[in-house]
Tab-separated table of C-alpha atoms in Angstrom:
chain	number	residue	atom	x	y	z
A	262	MET	CA	-27.614	-65.163	6.481
A	263	VAL	CA	-26.141	-61.673	6.583
A	264	THR	CA	-28.474	-58.920	7.640
A	265	THR	CA	-27.817	-55.504	6.128
A	266	HIS	CA	-29.014	-52.329	7.747
A	267	ASN	CA	-29.842	-49.412	5.498
A	268	PRO	CA	-29.625	-45.972	7.173
A	269	PRO	CA	-32.622	-43.713	6.900
A	270	ASP	CA	-32.907	-41.704	3.713
A	271	SER	CA	-32.636	-38.523	5.708
A	272	LEU	CA	-29.024	-39.270	6.617
A	273	ASP	CA	-28.093	-39.537	2.960
A	274	ARG	CA	-29.243	-36.024	2.284
A	275	PRO	CA	-26.544	-33.438	3.208
A	276	GLU	CA	-29.074	-30.684	3.732
A	277	ALA	CA	-30.777	-32.701	6.485
A	278	LYS	CA	-27.628	-32.534	8.594
A	279	THR	CA	-27.862	-28.782	8.706
A	280	ARG	CA	-31.571	-28.428	9.370
A	281	GLY	CA	-32.782	-27.393	12.771
A	282	GLY	CA	-36.035	-28.062	14.492
A	283	ASP	CA	-37.690	-25.122	12.762
A	284	GLY	CA	-36.877	-26.503	9.313
A	285	ARG	CA	-34.273	-23.853	8.409
A	286	THR	CA	-30.792	-24.842	7.285
A	287	LEU	CA	-27.699	-23.735	9.138
A	288	ARG	CA	-26.808	-21.369	6.298
A	289	GLU	CA	-30.233	-19.758	6.454
A	290	ARG	CA	-30.001	-19.301	10.200
A	291	ARG	CA	-26.488	-17.877	9.912
A	292	ARG	CA	-27.595	-15.469	7.194
A	293	ARG	CA	-30.530	-14.440	9.338
A	294	ALA	CA	-28.297	-13.784	12.349
A	295	THR	CA	-25.791	-11.882	10.219
A	296	SER	CA	-28.482	-9.657	8.765
A	297	GLY	CA	-29.659	-8.832	12.286
A	298	GLU	CA	-26.120	-7.938	13.335
A	299	GLY	CA	-25.782	-5.809	10.214
A	300	ARG	CA	-28.906	-3.826	11.014
A	301	LEU	CA	-27.753	-3.315	14.592
A	302	GLY	CA	-24.306	-2.229	13.396
A	303	ALA	CA	-25.812	0.226	10.919
A	304	LEU	CA	-27.993	1.656	13.672
A	305	LEU	CA	-25.021	2.096	16.008
A	306	VAL	CA	-22.759	3.798	13.455
A	307	SER	CA	-25.476	6.009	11.968
A	308	PRO	CA	-24.800	8.939	14.387
A	309	THR	CA	-21.109	8.858	13.459
A	310	LEU	CA	-21.934	8.706	9.761
A	311	LEU	CA	-24.278	11.661	10.170
A	312	VAL	CA	-21.569	13.725	11.876
A	313	LEU	CA	-19.031	12.769	9.192
A	314	ALA	CA	-21.506	13.740	6.484
A	315	VAL	CA	-21.945	17.172	8.067
A	316	VAL	CA	-18.314	17.965	8.917
A	317	VAL	CA	-16.507	16.085	6.113
A	318	LEU	CA	-18.726	15.239	3.161
A	319	TYR	CA	-20.623	18.535	2.954
A	320	PRO	CA	-17.499	20.791	3.133
A	321	THR	CA	-15.811	18.594	0.529
A	322	ILE	CA	-18.732	18.969	-1.867
A	323	VAL	CA	-18.871	22.732	-1.254
A	324	ALA	CA	-15.118	23.072	-1.856
A	325	LEU	CA	-15.411	21.085	-5.074
A	326	LYS	CA	-18.262	23.338	-6.225
A	327	ASP	CA	-16.423	26.546	-5.287
A	328	SER	CA	-13.340	25.419	-7.194
A	329	PHE	CA	-15.278	25.925	-10.443
A	330	TYR	CA	-16.027	29.577	-9.667
A	331	GLY	CA	-13.766	32.580	-10.047
A	332	THR	CA	-13.130	35.758	-8.093
A	333	PRO	CA	-15.639	38.634	-8.160
A	334	GLY	CA	-14.376	41.601	-10.135
A	335	LEU	CA	-15.223	43.855	-13.034
A	336	ASP	CA	-17.524	42.345	-15.608
A	337	PRO	CA	-15.793	42.908	-18.985
A	338	GLN	CA	-19.159	43.194	-20.721
A	339	THR	CA	-20.872	45.712	-18.422
A	340	GLY	CA	-17.924	47.340	-16.655
A	341	PHE	CA	-19.648	46.943	-13.290
A	342	VAL	CA	-18.437	44.981	-10.293
A	343	ARG	CA	-19.961	41.526	-10.130
A	344	ASP	CA	-22.063	40.755	-7.075
A	345	HIS	CA	-21.482	37.017	-7.408
A	346	ASP	CA	-18.668	34.602	-8.213
A	347	PRO	CA	-18.532	33.885	-11.958
A	348	PHE	CA	-18.510	30.302	-13.164
A	349	VAL	CA	-15.134	29.609	-14.765
A	350	GLY	CA	-15.217	25.824	-15.108
A	351	ALA	CA	-11.767	24.263	-14.884
A	352	ASP	CA	-9.912	27.573	-15.313
A	353	ASN	CA	-8.725	27.537	-11.694
A	354	TYR	CA	-7.107	24.136	-12.184
A	355	THR	CA	-5.657	25.219	-15.514
A	356	ALA	CA	-4.103	28.273	-13.866
A	357	ILE	CA	-2.652	26.175	-11.040
A	358	PHE	CA	-0.819	23.895	-13.450
A	359	GLY	CA	-0.119	26.738	-15.871
A	360	ALA	CA	0.517	30.344	-14.845
A	361	ALA	CA	0.802	29.532	-11.128
A	362	GLY	CA	2.602	26.258	-11.742
A	363	ASP	CA	5.948	27.299	-10.251
A	364	ARG	CA	4.449	28.239	-6.904
A	365	PHE	CA	2.224	25.157	-6.839
A	366	TRP	CA	5.008	22.696	-7.574
A	367	ASN	CA	7.251	24.394	-5.023
A	368	ALA	CA	4.550	23.935	-2.382
A	369	PHE	CA	3.914	20.377	-3.560
A	370	TRP	CA	7.551	19.337	-3.232
A	371	ASN	CA	7.887	21.150	0.092
A	372	THR	CA	4.883	19.219	1.389
A	373	THR	CA	6.267	15.911	0.131
A	374	PHE	CA	9.786	16.543	1.434
A	375	LEU	CA	8.636	17.622	4.879
A	376	THR	CA	6.248	14.664	5.099
A	377	VAL	CA	8.793	12.014	4.120
A	378	THR	CA	11.553	13.464	6.300
A	379	THR	CA	9.514	14.101	9.432
A	380	VAL	CA	7.588	10.810	9.331
A	381	THR	CA	10.796	8.815	8.813
A	382	LEU	CA	12.576	10.477	11.731
A	383	GLU	CA	9.478	10.297	13.920
A	384	THR	CA	9.097	6.583	13.226
A	385	VAL	CA	12.673	5.796	14.251
A	386	LEU	CA	12.570	8.003	17.344
A	387	GLY	CA	9.046	6.844	18.202
A	388	ILE	CA	10.108	3.193	18.255
A	389	ALA	CA	13.093	4.103	20.438
A	390	MET	CA	10.823	6.030	22.816
A	391	ALA	CA	8.412	3.087	22.992
A	392	LEU	CA	11.228	0.687	23.864
A	393	ILE	CA	12.436	3.039	26.596
A	394	MET	CA	8.953	3.516	28.050
A	395	HIS	CA	8.370	-0.252	27.954
A	396	ARG	CA	11.440	-1.121	30.011
A	397	ALA	CA	10.920	-1.935	33.676
A	398	LEU	CA	13.160	0.774	35.100
A	399	ARG	CA	12.936	2.938	38.184
A	400	GLY	CA	10.923	6.097	37.650
A	401	ARG	CA	9.218	4.727	34.545
A	402	ALA	CA	6.142	6.895	35.131
A	403	VAL	CA	8.293	10.041	35.155
A	404	VAL	CA	10.093	8.932	31.998
A	405	ARG	CA	6.802	8.270	30.201
A	406	ALA	CA	5.365	11.616	31.253
A	407	SER	CA	8.467	13.529	30.157
A	408	ILE	CA	8.445	11.813	26.756
A	409	LEU	CA	4.747	12.481	26.156
A	410	VAL	CA	4.777	16.146	27.257
A	411	PRO	CA	5.828	17.555	23.829
A	412	TRP	CA	2.918	15.799	22.144
A	413	ALA	CA	0.473	17.297	24.658
A	414	ILE	CA	1.643	20.861	23.964
A	415	PRO	CA	-0.542	22.701	21.400
A	416	THR	CA	1.063	23.206	18.009
A	417	ALA	CA	0.794	27.000	18.228
A	418	VAL	CA	2.706	26.970	21.516
A	419	THR	CA	5.271	24.607	20.004
A	420	GLY	CA	5.783	26.974	17.073
A	421	LEU	CA	6.357	29.957	19.361
A	422	LEU	CA	8.657	27.944	21.621
A	423	TRP	CA	10.890	26.834	18.777
A	424	ARG	CA	10.754	30.281	17.190
A	425	TRP	CA	12.423	31.615	20.344
A	426	ILE	CA	14.922	28.743	20.280
A	427	PHE	CA	15.792	29.401	16.619
A	428	ASN	CA	15.961	33.157	17.090
A	429	SER	CA	19.154	34.861	15.928
A	430	ASP	CA	20.301	35.149	19.549
A	431	GLY	CA	18.490	32.027	20.723
A	432	VAL	CA	19.580	28.740	22.222
A	433	ALA	CA	20.219	26.989	18.887
A	434	ASN	CA	22.854	29.477	17.720
A	435	ALA	CA	24.405	29.533	21.182
A	436	LEU	CA	24.836	25.747	21.130
A	437	ILE	CA	26.344	25.487	17.648
A	438	GLY	CA	28.406	28.663	18.004
A	439	ARG	CA	27.280	30.129	14.674
A	440	GLN	CA	24.914	32.893	13.619
A	441	ILE	CA	22.210	31.277	11.484
A	442	LEU	CA	18.970	33.014	10.566
A	443	TRP	CA	16.734	29.979	10.956
A	444	THR	CA	13.435	31.782	10.358
A	445	THR	CA	14.385	33.282	6.983
A	446	GLU	CA	14.431	31.805	3.492
A	447	GLY	CA	16.687	28.839	2.871
A	448	PHE	CA	17.201	25.168	3.625
A	449	HIS	CA	17.822	25.979	7.284
A	450	ALA	CA	14.156	26.988	7.527
A	451	LYS	CA	13.190	23.454	6.488
A	452	VAL	CA	15.562	22.071	9.123
A	453	ALA	CA	13.920	24.217	11.794
A	454	VAL	CA	10.446	22.968	10.837
A	455	ILE	CA	11.632	19.347	10.758
A	456	VAL	CA	13.270	19.572	14.189
A	457	ALA	CA	10.223	21.197	15.763
A	458	ASP	CA	7.768	18.765	14.174
A	459	VAL	CA	9.800	15.681	15.116
A	460	TRP	CA	10.154	16.937	18.698
A	461	LYS	CA	6.412	17.374	18.986
A	462	THR	CA	4.943	14.348	17.207
A	463	ALA	CA	7.486	11.534	17.644
A	464	PRO	CA	5.905	10.734	21.058
A	465	PHE	CA	2.615	10.052	19.262
A	466	ILE	CA	4.157	7.175	17.324
A	467	GLY	CA	5.933	6.079	20.487
A	468	LEU	CA	2.642	5.925	22.367
A	469	LEU	CA	0.936	3.732	19.749
A	470	VAL	CA	3.953	1.437	19.464
A	471	LEU	CA	4.037	1.167	23.268
A	472	ALA	CA	0.449	-0.074	23.179
A	473	GLY	CA	1.548	-2.780	20.744
A	474	LEU	CA	4.527	-3.747	22.907
A	475	GLN	CA	2.402	-4.241	25.989
A	476	VAL	CA	0.328	-7.001	24.386
A	477	ILE	CA	3.370	-9.122	23.496
A	478	SER	CA	3.700	-12.067	25.863
A	479	LYS	CA	6.913	-12.289	27.889
A	480	GLU	CA	7.055	-16.026	27.227
A	481	VAL	CA	7.865	-15.269	23.586
A	482	TYR	CA	11.043	-13.415	24.568
A	483	GLU	CA	11.959	-16.087	27.123
A	484	ALA	CA	11.677	-18.779	24.461
A	485	ALA	CA	13.807	-16.691	22.095
A	486	ARG	CA	16.497	-16.223	24.747
A	487	MET	CA	16.543	-19.961	25.406
A	488	ASP	CA	17.128	-20.471	21.686
A	489	GLY	CA	20.117	-18.131	21.853
A	490	ALA	CA	18.587	-15.052	20.234
A	491	GLY	CA	20.243	-11.788	21.199
A	492	ALA	CA	18.589	-8.437	21.796
A	493	LEU	CA	18.936	-7.327	18.172
A	494	ARG	CA	17.630	-10.639	16.866
A	495	GLN	CA	14.649	-10.451	19.220
A	496	PHE	CA	13.873	-6.947	18.010
A	497	TRP	CA	13.924	-7.824	14.301
A	498	SER	CA	12.263	-11.250	14.573
A	499	ILE	CA	9.779	-10.739	17.423
A	500	THR	CA	9.207	-7.125	18.426
A	501	LEU	CA	9.015	-5.481	15.020
A	502	PRO	CA	6.707	-8.060	13.359
A	503	LEU	CA	4.335	-8.145	16.347
A	504	VAL	CA	4.031	-4.356	16.631
A	505	LYS	CA	3.711	-3.926	12.857
A	506	PRO	CA	-0.094	-3.363	12.899
A	507	ALA	CA	0.151	-0.604	15.519
A	508	LEU	CA	3.210	0.883	13.813
A	509	LEU	CA	1.537	0.993	10.399
A	510	VAL	CA	-1.532	2.708	11.815
A	511	ALA	CA	0.685	5.266	13.574
A	512	VAL	CA	2.709	5.951	10.419
A	513	LEU	CA	-0.478	6.248	8.361
A	514	PHE	CA	-2.003	8.779	10.752
A	515	ARG	CA	1.214	10.784	10.909
A	516	THR	CA	1.602	10.766	7.120
A	517	LEU	CA	-1.905	12.087	6.577
A	518	ASP	CA	-1.377	14.709	9.269
A	519	ALA	CA	1.982	15.823	7.848
A	520	LEU	CA	0.578	16.187	4.333
A	521	ARG	CA	-1.768	18.908	5.558
A	522	MET	CA	0.913	20.658	7.635
A	523	PHE	CA	0.083	24.326	8.092
A	524	ASP	CA	0.210	25.751	11.605
A	525	LEU	CA	3.775	24.830	12.604
A	526	PRO	CA	5.644	26.343	9.597
A	527	TYR	CA	3.195	29.255	9.512
A	528	ILE	CA	3.970	30.218	13.123
A	529	LEU	CA	7.613	29.152	13.230
A	530	ILE	CA	8.829	30.586	9.904
A	531	GLY	CA	6.004	32.804	8.683
A	532	ALA	CA	3.694	33.180	5.703
A	533	GLN	CA	4.764	33.364	2.046
A	534	LYS	CA	8.173	31.814	2.671
A	535	THR	CA	8.881	29.712	-0.404
A	536	SER	CA	11.288	27.471	1.515
A	537	VAL	CA	8.551	26.014	3.719
A	538	GLU	CA	5.314	26.951	1.945
A	539	THR	CA	3.050	23.891	1.864
A	540	LEU	CA	-0.138	23.210	-0.061
A	541	SER	CA	-2.242	24.085	2.983
A	542	MET	CA	-0.408	27.391	3.377
A	543	LEU	CA	-0.897	28.099	-0.319
A	544	ALA	CA	-4.642	27.485	-0.068
A	545	GLN	CA	-4.865	29.710	3.025
A	546	ASP	CA	-2.967	32.495	1.269
A	547	GLN	CA	-5.429	32.445	-1.631
A	548	ALA	CA	-8.407	32.493	0.748
A	549	ALA	CA	-6.890	35.382	2.737
A	550	ASN	CA	-6.723	37.372	-0.508
A	551	VAL	CA	-10.453	36.718	-1.114
A	552	ARG	CA	-9.703	34.342	-3.982
A	553	PHE	CA	-11.956	31.562	-2.762
A	554	GLY	CA	-12.175	29.775	-6.109
A	555	PRO	CA	-8.419	29.147	-6.454
A	556	ALA	CA	-8.223	28.403	-2.720
A	557	ALA	CA	-10.897	25.725	-3.106
A	558	ALA	CA	-9.044	24.301	-6.110
A	559	TYR	CA	-5.846	24.001	-4.051
A	560	ALA	CA	-7.837	22.336	-1.276
A	561	VAL	CA	-9.357	19.827	-3.697
A	562	ILE	CA	-5.934	18.974	-5.118
A	563	LEU	CA	-4.590	18.476	-1.603
A	564	PHE	CA	-7.575	16.267	-0.777
A	565	VAL	CA	-6.933	14.097	-3.838
A	566	TYR	CA	-3.221	13.902	-2.978
A	567	VAL	CA	-3.921	12.817	0.596
A	568	PHE	CA	-6.534	10.306	-0.576
A	569	LEU	CA	-4.148	8.714	-3.079
A	570	ILE	CA	-1.369	8.479	-0.499
A	571	ALA	CA	-3.732	6.855	2.004
A	572	LEU	CA	-5.027	4.426	-0.619
A	573	ALA	CA	-1.509	3.479	-1.713
A	574	PHE	CA	-0.452	3.075	1.913
A	575	VAL	CA	-3.332	0.727	2.668
A	576	ARG	CA	-2.991	-1.298	-0.536
A	577	LEU	CA	0.790	-1.609	-0.747
A	578	LEU	CA	1.823	-1.825	2.908
A	579	GLY	CA	-1.165	-3.792	4.124
A	580	ALA	CA	-2.294	-1.227	6.690
A	581	ASP	CA	-5.907	-2.365	6.501
A	582	VAL	CA	-7.413	-1.049	9.720
A	583	VAL	CA	-10.887	-2.266	8.725
A	584	PRO	CA	-11.236	-6.033	9.226
A	585	ARG	CA	-12.556	-7.843	6.232
A	586	ARG	CA	-15.431	-10.300	6.600
A	587	HIS	CA	-14.394	-13.698	5.433
A	588	LYS	CA	-16.632	-15.052	2.758
A	589	GLU	CA	-18.419	-18.291	3.464
A	590	VAL	CA	-17.271	-21.155	1.330
A	591	ALA	CA	-20.116	-23.255	0.060
A	592	ALA	CA	-19.877	-26.899	1.011
């Protein structure tokens, strides 16, 4: 006679496998723990969110509101000077893309050209600087310090320094043996701004890429060398893919910073120079002439431009610096 043994009914029920001593399922306990972590996280980031709301969100809302108001002047109905900014609706934006369209588009393309050119050159030179700083050579500390010094110099000082270099009787003309007026109108003014900006901010990308290089295990390169991979092959197949997250973050930060470029061309070349006038310089010029409504409109347009570039960068290139929480898959 064959004896059969039936397991308890509780083992046939899948939910019993996940129940603890307190009667809650594993999913319930995990959800409970996650909610506690979420409340703690919200509590920890609340001071930062408060600061961002004060220094970022509030000025953005005020700028958006001011962009719908005009400049105080004579009231055509009464003939008296207005004591407040008149509400003009979207007239400031209409004027930017209409009557003032030539100046706006010139500043827009200057901003885009300077951003693309400087960030591209800074990325290439930054990677080269990171590789040099990462090498185990004698005097590496001195080499790292000398590479990072330009980035530590304030932008205003950098602008004055390169203004002296690009002076008519400065070092630049002495080296090339020609008399070029770098700080006047023309394409050479763009070249001067690009050279100065690359000299200053390429070490920033180099520093972030260096941080990515230092976390790569040496065993990976040793295995590649044993497989016959040369230096160039190691760079393209190992170094570049592994430092991609740090490199993308560096390029993203530099792109956003270059889009709002103001102080370097303003000090190096000067104000109201159409060759290097950026959107930030255009907004500052309007504000300096007490035209706060148009200045706010330019600032809002620049904000939207920067936001769209950042969004496209994150979506298309995969530079997602915020880790995504993986969704639980129901059994």
